Amino acid sequence: MFNRFLILLALSLSLQVIISCKTEETNPINSPVGSISIDVSNSRTFVQRDLNNQGKIVLIGQSSQSFTSAQVKFKNIVGGKESDWLNLAKEGSNFKGEFILQAGGYYPEIKLIQDTKTISDTVLSKTPFKIGEIFAVIGHSLAEGQPPYELTDYDKEWCEIIKYSDNNVVAFWGRLADKLKNRYQVPIRIYSTGIGGSTSEQWGKSALGLEFSSTLFDWKKRYPYSFFENKILSEVPKSGLRAILVIHGENDATTSLDNIVKYTGIYMDYTREILQSKNLSFMLARSNRGLNKTEDLHVQEAQNIMLKTLPNVVEGANLQSIVGAGFRWDGTHFNYAGLEEAARKWDIMFEPKLFTQMTPILRSR
């Protein structure tokens, strides 16, 4: 009886050793804190998806551990499709690679190998990679937003609002990004580059460096357009872009119909020129106070003309339908309810067929 007990005990211990060995082989090995990092400034962690619902990301990183080879697996978190293990090029303590992934949001899992042994296997959840939709904004104060009215409760990991100034608020752009992310299961980035107090004419003239009178903007410095230009020229070649969202109208009440059409067309054409994309799309909101007064009617007519005659211009949100004290705290600018409604109005314009009409700019460097 005692011998049978010893035999069973030996078998049990052997089985535990086997299970333990298998667990050690298959479970990721947690690397020491700080041993692996991604060079975010030189990587391309957010890119515009192409017409095939894919995008090319660039991963550059380094490790304080010695290794002979490295691999990466992209684990899909928002939409997308998990990749196989992919080889990274090794250069000293650095590793890098370019990979085409299906649109979505991913965490990279980095595996370091010394000869044939895995020495580190780490999921870097603090450095997500994103292939999704990217937009920029042109417009006045409704596009820029005014404190304290902003909607800040949105998914900040997968929805990025990049402001041209740290003093700006996010207005309703975060809420719109959230809606689009949930609807299409891709990350969303919006360059919030609207400039308060500006008119369509000022944007067109400042794009070309033409003189105009303003107490807010120095035409010699090509303000307000140069604020927008500086941001998109530094960002879009790295990320790509789907379209530019336009909110102008309320400030155009004293601008003639002809000049609204003329100078809007000028800044659109100039933007296409500097981004080297002749087919870049603009989504033009129907934006005015919606009161059907004389100062509103010619703005509405100008926007009707532009939507019919300007090339690669598609209809954006119907903001002129958001009227009254319940939505605009001073008759012009949105309160919290107005911001929610503005996000909803933009969201409903993004039907799936719209993306087939807008040719994106893809990452060029």
XYZ file of C-alpha atoms in Angstrom, residues 16 24 84 102 104 123 151 191 217 236 253 272 294 298 317 362:
16
model
C 2.997 19.084 -12.253
C 6.446 28.665 -19.006
C 0.516 37.097 -37.178
C -6.538 46.448 -41.597
C -8.659 49.515 -36.537
C 2.104 44.070 -24.787
C -17.857 68.149 -24.414
C -7.222 68.517 -36.282
C -5.712 89.229 -37.672
C -0.797 65.593 -42.707
C -23.283 88.255 -42.605
C -5.244 71.380 -52.287
C -31.638 89.480 -44.666
C -27.472 85.665 -48.767
C -23.910 69.277 -41.160
C -2.264 58.989 -47.573
